[in-house]
Tab-separated table of C-alpha atoms and ligand atoms in Angstrom:
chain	number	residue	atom	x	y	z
A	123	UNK	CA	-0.348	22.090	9.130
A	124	UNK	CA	-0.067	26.155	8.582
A	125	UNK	CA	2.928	25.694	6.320
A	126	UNK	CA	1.390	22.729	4.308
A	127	UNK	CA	-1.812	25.103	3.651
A	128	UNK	CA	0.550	27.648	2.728
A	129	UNK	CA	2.514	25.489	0.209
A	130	UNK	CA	-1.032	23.961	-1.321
A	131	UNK	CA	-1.907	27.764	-1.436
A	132	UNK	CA	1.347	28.570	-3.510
A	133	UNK	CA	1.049	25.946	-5.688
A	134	UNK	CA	-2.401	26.366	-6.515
A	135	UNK	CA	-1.590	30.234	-7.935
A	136	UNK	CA	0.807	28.603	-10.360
A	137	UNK	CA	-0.579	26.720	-13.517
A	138	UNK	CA	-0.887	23.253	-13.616
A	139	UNK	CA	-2.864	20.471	-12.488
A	140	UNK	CA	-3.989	19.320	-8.838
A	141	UNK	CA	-3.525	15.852	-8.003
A	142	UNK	CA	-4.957	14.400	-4.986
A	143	UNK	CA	-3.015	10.746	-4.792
A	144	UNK	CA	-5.540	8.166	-2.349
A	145	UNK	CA	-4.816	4.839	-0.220
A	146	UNK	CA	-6.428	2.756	2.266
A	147	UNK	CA	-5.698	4.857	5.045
A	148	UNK	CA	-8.275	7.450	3.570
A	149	UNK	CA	-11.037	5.036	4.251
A	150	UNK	CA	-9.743	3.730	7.449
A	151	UNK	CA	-11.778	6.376	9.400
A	152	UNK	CA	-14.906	4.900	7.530
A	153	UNK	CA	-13.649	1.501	9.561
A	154	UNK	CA	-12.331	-0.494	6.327
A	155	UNK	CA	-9.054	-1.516	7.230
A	156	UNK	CA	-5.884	-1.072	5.364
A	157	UNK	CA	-3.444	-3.942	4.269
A	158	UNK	CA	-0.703	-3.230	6.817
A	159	UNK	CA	-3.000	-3.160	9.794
A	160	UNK	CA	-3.729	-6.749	11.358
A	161	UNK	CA	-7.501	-6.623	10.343
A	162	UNK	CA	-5.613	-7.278	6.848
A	163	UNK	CA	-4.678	-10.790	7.494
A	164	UNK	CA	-6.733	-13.505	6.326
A	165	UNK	CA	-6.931	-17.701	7.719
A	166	UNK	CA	-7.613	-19.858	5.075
A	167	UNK	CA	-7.449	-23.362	6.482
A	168	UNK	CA	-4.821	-23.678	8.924
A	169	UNK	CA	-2.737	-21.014	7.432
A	170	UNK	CA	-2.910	-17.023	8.159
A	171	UNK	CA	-1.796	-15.187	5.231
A	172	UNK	CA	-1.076	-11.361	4.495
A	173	UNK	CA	-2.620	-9.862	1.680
A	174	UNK	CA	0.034	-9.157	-0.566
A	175	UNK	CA	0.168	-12.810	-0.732
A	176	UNK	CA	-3.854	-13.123	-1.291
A	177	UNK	CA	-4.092	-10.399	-4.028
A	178	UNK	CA	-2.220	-12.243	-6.144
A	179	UNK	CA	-2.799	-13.732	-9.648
A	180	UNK	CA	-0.951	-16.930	-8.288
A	181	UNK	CA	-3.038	-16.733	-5.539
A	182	UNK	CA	-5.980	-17.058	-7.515
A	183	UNK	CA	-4.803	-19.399	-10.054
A	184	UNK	CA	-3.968	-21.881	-6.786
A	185	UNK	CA	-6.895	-21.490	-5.005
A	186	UNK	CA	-9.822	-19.093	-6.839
A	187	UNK	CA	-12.902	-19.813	-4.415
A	188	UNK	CA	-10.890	-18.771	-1.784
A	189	UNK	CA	-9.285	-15.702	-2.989
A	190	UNK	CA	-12.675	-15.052	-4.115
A	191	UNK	CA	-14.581	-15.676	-0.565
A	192	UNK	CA	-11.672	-13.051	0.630
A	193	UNK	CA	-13.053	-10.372	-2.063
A	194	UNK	CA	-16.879	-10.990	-1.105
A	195	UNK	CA	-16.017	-10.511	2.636
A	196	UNK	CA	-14.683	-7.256	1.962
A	197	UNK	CA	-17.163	-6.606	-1.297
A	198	UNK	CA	-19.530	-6.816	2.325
A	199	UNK	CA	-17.499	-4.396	4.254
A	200	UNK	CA	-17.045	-1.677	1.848
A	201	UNK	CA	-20.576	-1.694	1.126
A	202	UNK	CA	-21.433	-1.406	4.896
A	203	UNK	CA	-19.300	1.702	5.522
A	204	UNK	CA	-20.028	5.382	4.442
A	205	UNK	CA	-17.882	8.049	2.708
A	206	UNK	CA	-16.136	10.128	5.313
A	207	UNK	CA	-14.979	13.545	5.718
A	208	UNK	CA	-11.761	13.303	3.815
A	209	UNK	CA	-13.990	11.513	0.939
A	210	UNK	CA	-16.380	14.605	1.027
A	211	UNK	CA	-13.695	17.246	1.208
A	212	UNK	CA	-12.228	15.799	-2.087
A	213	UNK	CA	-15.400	16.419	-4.031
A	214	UNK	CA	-15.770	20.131	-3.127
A	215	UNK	CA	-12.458	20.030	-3.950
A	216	UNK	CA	-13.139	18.647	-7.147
A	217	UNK	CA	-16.006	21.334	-8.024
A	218	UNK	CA	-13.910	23.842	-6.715
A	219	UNK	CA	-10.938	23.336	-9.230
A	220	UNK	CA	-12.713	21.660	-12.160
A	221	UNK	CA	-10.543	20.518	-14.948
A	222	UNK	CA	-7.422	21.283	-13.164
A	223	UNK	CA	-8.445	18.268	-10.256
A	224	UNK	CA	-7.379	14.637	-10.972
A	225	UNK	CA	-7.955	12.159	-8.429
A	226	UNK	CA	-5.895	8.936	-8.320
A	227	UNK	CA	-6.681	6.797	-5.956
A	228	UNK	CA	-5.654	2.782	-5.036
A	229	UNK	CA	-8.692	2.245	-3.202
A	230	UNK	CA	-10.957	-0.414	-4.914
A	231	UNK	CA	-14.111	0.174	-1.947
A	232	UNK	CA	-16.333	2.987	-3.968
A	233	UNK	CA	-16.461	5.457	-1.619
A	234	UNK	CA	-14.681	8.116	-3.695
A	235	UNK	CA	-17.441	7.315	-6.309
A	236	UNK	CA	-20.269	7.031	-3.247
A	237	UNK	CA	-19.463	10.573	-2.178
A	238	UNK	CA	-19.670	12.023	-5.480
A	239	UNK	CA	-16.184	12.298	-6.823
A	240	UNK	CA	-16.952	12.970	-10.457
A	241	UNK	CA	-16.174	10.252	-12.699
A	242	UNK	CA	-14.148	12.719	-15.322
A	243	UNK	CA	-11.497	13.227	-12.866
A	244	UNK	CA	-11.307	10.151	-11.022
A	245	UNK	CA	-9.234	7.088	-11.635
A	246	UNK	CA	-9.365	4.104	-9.823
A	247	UNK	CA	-6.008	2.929	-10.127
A	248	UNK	CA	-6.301	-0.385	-8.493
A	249	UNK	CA	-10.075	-1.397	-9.945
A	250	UNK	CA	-13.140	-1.805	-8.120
A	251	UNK	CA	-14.210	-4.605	-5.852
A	252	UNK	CA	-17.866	-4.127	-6.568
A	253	UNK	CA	-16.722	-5.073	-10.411
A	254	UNK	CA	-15.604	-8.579	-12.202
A	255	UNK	CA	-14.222	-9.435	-15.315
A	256	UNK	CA	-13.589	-12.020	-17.277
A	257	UNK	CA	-10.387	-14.421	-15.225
A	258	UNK	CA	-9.269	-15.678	-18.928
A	259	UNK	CA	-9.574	-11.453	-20.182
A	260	UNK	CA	-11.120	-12.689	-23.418
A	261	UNK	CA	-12.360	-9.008	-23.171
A	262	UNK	CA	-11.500	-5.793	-21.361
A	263	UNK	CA	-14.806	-5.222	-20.545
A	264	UNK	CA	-16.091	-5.559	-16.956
A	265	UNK	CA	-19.432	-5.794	-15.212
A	266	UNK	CA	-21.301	-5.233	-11.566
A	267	UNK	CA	-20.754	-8.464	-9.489
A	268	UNK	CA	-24.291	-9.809	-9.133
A	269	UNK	CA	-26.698	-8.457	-6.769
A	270	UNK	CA	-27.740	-12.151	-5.553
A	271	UNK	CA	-24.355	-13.024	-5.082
A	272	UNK	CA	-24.110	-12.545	-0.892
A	273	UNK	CA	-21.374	-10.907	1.184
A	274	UNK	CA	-19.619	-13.833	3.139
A	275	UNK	CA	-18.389	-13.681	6.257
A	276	UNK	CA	-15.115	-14.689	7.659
A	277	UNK	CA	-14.733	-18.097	6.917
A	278	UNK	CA	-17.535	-18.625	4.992
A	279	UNK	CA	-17.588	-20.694	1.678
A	280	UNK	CA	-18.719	-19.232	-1.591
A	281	UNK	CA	-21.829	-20.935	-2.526
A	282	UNK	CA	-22.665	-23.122	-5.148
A	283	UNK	CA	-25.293	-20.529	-6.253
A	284	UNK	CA	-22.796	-17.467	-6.301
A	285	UNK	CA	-20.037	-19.843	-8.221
A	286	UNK	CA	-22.999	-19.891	-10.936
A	287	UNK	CA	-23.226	-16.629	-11.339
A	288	UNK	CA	-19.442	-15.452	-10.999
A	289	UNK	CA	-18.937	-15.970	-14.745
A	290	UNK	CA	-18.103	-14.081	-17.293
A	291	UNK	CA	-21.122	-13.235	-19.178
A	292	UNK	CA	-19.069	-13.540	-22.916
A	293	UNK	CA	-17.366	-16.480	-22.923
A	294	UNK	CA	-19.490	-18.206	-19.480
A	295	UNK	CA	-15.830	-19.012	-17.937
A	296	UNK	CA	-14.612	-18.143	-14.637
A	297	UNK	CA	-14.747	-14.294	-13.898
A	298	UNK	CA	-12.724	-12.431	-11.096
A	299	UNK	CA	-12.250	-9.333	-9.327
A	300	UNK	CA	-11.783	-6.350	-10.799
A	301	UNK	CA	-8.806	-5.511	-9.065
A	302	UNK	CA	-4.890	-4.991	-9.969
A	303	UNK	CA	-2.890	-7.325	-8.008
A	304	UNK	CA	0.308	-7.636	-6.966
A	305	UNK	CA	2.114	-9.690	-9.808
A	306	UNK	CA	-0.020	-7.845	-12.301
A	307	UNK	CA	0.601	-4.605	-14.482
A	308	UNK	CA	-0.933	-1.449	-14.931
A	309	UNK	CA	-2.106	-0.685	-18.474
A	310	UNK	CA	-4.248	2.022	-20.200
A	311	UNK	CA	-7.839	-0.044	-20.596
A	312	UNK	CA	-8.553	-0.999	-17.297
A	313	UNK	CA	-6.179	0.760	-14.724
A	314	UNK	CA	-5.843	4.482	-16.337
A	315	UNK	CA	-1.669	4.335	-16.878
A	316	UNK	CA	-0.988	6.376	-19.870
A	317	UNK	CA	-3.527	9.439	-19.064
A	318	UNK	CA	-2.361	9.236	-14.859
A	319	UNK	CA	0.842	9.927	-15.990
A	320	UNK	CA	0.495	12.358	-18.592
A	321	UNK	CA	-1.853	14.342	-15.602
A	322	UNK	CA	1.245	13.784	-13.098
A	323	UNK	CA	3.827	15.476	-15.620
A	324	UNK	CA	1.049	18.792	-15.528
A	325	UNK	CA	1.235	18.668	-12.101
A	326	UNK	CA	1.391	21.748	-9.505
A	327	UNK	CA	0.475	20.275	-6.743
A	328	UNK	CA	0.143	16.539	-5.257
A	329	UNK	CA	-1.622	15.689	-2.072
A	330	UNK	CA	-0.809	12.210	-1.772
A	331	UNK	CA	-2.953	10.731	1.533
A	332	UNK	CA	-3.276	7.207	3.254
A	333	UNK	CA	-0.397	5.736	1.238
A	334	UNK	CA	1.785	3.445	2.415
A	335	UNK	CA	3.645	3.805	-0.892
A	336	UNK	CA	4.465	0.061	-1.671
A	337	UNK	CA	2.712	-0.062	-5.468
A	338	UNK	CA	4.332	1.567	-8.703
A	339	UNK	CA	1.966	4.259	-10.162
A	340	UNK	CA	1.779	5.725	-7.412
A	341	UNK	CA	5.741	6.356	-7.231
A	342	UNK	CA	5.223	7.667	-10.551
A	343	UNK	CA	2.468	9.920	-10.062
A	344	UNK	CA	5.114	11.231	-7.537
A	345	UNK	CA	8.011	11.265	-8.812
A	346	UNK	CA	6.868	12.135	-12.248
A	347	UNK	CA	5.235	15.275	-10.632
A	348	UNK	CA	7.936	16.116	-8.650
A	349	UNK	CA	10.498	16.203	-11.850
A	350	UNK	CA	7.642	18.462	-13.357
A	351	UNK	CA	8.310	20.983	-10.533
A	352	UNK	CA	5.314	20.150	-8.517
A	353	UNK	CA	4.837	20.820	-4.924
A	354	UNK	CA	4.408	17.109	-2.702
A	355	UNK	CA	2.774	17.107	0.591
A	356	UNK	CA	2.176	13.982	2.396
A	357	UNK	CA	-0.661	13.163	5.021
A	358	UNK	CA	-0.652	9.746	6.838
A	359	UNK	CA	-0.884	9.073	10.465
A	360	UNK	CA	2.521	7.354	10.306
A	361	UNK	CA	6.028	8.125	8.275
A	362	UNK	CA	6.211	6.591	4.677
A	363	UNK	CA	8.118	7.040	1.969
A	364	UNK	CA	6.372	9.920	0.234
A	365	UNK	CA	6.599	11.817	3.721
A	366	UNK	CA	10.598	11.994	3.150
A	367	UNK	CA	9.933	13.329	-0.565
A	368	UNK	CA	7.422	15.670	1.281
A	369	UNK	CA	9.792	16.872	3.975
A	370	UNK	CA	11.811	18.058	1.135
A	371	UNK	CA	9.159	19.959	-0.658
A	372	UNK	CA	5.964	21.271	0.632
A	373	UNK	CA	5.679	19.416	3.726
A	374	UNK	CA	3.515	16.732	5.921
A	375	UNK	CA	0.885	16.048	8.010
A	376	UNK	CA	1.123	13.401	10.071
A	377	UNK	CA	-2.373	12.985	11.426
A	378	UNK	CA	-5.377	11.316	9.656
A	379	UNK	CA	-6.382	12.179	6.469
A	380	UNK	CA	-10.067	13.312	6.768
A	381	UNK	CA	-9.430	16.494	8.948
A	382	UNK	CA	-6.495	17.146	7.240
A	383	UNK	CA	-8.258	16.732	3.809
A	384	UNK	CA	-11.395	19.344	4.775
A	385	UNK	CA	-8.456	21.514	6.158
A	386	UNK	CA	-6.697	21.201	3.044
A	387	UNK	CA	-9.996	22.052	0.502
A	388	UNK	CA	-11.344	24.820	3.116
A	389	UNK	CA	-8.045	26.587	2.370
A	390	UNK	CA	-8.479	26.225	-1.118
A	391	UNK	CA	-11.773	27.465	-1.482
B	20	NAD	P1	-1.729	0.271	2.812
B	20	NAD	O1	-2.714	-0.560	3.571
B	20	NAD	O2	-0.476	-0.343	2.337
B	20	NAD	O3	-1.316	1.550	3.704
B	20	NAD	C1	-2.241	2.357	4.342
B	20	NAD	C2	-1.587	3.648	4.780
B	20	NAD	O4	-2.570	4.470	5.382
B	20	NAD	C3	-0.468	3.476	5.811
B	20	NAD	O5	0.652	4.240	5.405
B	20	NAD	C4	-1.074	4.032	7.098
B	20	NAD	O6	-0.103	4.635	7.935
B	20	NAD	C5	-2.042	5.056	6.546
B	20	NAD	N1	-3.180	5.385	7.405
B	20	NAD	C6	-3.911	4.556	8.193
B	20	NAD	N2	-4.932	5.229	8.764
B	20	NAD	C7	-4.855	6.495	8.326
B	20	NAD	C8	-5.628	7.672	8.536
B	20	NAD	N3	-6.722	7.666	9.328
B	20	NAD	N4	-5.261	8.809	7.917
B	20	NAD	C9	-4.155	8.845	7.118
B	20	NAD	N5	-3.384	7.771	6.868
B	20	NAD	C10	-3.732	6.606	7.465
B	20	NAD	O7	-2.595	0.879	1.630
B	20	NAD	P2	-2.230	1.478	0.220
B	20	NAD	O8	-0.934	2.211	0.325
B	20	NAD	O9	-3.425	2.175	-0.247
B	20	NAD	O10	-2.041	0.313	-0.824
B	20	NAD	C11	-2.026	-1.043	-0.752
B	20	NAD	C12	-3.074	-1.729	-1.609
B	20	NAD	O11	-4.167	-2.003	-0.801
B	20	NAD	C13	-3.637	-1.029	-2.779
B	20	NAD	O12	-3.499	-1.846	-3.885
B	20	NAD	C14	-5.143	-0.871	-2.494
B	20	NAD	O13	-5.872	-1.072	-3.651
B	20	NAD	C15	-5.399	-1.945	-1.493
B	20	NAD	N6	-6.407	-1.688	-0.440
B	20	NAD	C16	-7.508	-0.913	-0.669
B	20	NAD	C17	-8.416	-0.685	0.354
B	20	NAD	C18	-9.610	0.166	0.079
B	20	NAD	O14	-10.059	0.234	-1.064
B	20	NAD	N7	-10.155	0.848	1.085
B	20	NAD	C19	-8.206	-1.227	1.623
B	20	NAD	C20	-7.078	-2.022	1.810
B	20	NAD	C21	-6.177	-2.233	0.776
């Protein structure tokens, strides 16, 4: 951890931006689970399937109420848990470095937002689960998922009353999450691509944390930074991909991400 510190410490007296790079396993200590652990999976009928195969357009095209009964079960669960430590340790990192912070993170649950990550520097990569748009994107635009519309729980059906109001309120056809999913693309509108990678190629420093390192901006927020001459550290509780970029640069921490996070932004201070 003492040479990480150091290398964040380093980096941060050279110019150039600060990029703190988020996943799922940043809000697994506030008990929502990631994709890879087996709280991910998800029976619909008689068949168990893993999300990569749920957060899918095709998915969703086959089968929408159920993809969407999947998305109001965990709509439930994010709203249930809390920011934790790692969450608050990236806003005081955020006030402490101002202009120079960017946070990127994949996680669509809100708690960056919840624990007062400033909107000006954070982009949420992947969407937002609390947020729909329109399924047939006759506009960009997107909206807050109805209040009345009830988390589910496992198993349970989406109502004939929360079908009603999951429409898009422009054209009155089906809406959907507003998420990013695995056979879709980034682009600039709704998912942030041009401006996260113009931040990555200012980049000093990345902390990438909780990443399992399986989705594409992400691999370009690092590698872009890296070719930029930016210091990568790597915090997850298990090896990755990232870690062996890491290794090679300023290091990793292999423990979870909210001690190492407040560690990380009380050096910095
Ligand atoms: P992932 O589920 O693929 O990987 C999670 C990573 O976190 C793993 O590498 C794991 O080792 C690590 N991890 C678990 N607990 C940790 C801890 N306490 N501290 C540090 N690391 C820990 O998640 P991903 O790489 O973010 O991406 C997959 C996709 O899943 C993204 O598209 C994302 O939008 C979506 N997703 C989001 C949430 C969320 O918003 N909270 C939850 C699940 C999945």
């Amino acid at each position: 951890m003492d040479a990480v510190l150091a290398a964040c410490r380093a980096a941060l007296d050279r110019p150039g931006r600060i990029i703190a790079l988020t996943g799922a396993g940043v809000s697994a200590e506030s008990g929502i689970p990631t994709f890879r652990g087996k709280d991910g999976y998800w029976t619909i009928g008689a068949r168990e399937y893993h999300p990569q195969e749920l957060a899918t357009r095709e998915a969703f095209d086959e089968m929408p109420w159920s993809v969407w009964a999947w998305y109001l079960y965990r709509r439930g669960v994010c709203r249930q848990a809390e920011p934790n430590a790692g969450h608050h340790a990236l806003v005081r990192l955020a006030s402490q470095l101002g202009d120079r912070f960017a946070l990127v993170t994949q996680n669509v649950d809100g708690l960056h937002r919840r624990a007062g990550s400033p909107d000006a520097h954070t982009f949420a990569i992947h969407g937002d689960i609390s947020l729909m748009r329109c399924a047939r994107d006759c506009v960009a635009d997107r909206w807050p998922i109805p209040d009345a519309v009830p988390a589910l729980a496992r198993n349970e059906d989406v109502s004939p009353a929360s079908k009603a109001l999951l429409v898009c309120p422009r054209c009155g056809g089906m809406a959907r999450p507003h998420v990013l999913w695995f056979d879709e693309s980034y682009d600039e509108p709704r998912f942030h691509l041009d401006t996260v990678r113009e931040i990555a190629t200012q980049a000093a420093l990345v902390i990438v944390a909780g990443t399992s390192a399986q989705t594409n901006l992400p691999w370009q927020v690092v590698t872009l930074g890296a070719r930029a001459g930016a210091t990568i550290v790597d915090i997850n509780v298990e090896d990755n991909p990232f870690g062996d970029i890491a290794e090679r640069s300023g290091g990793v921490v292999r423990g979870p991400a909210a001690a190492a996070l407040t560690a990380v932004a009380d050096h910095l201070r």
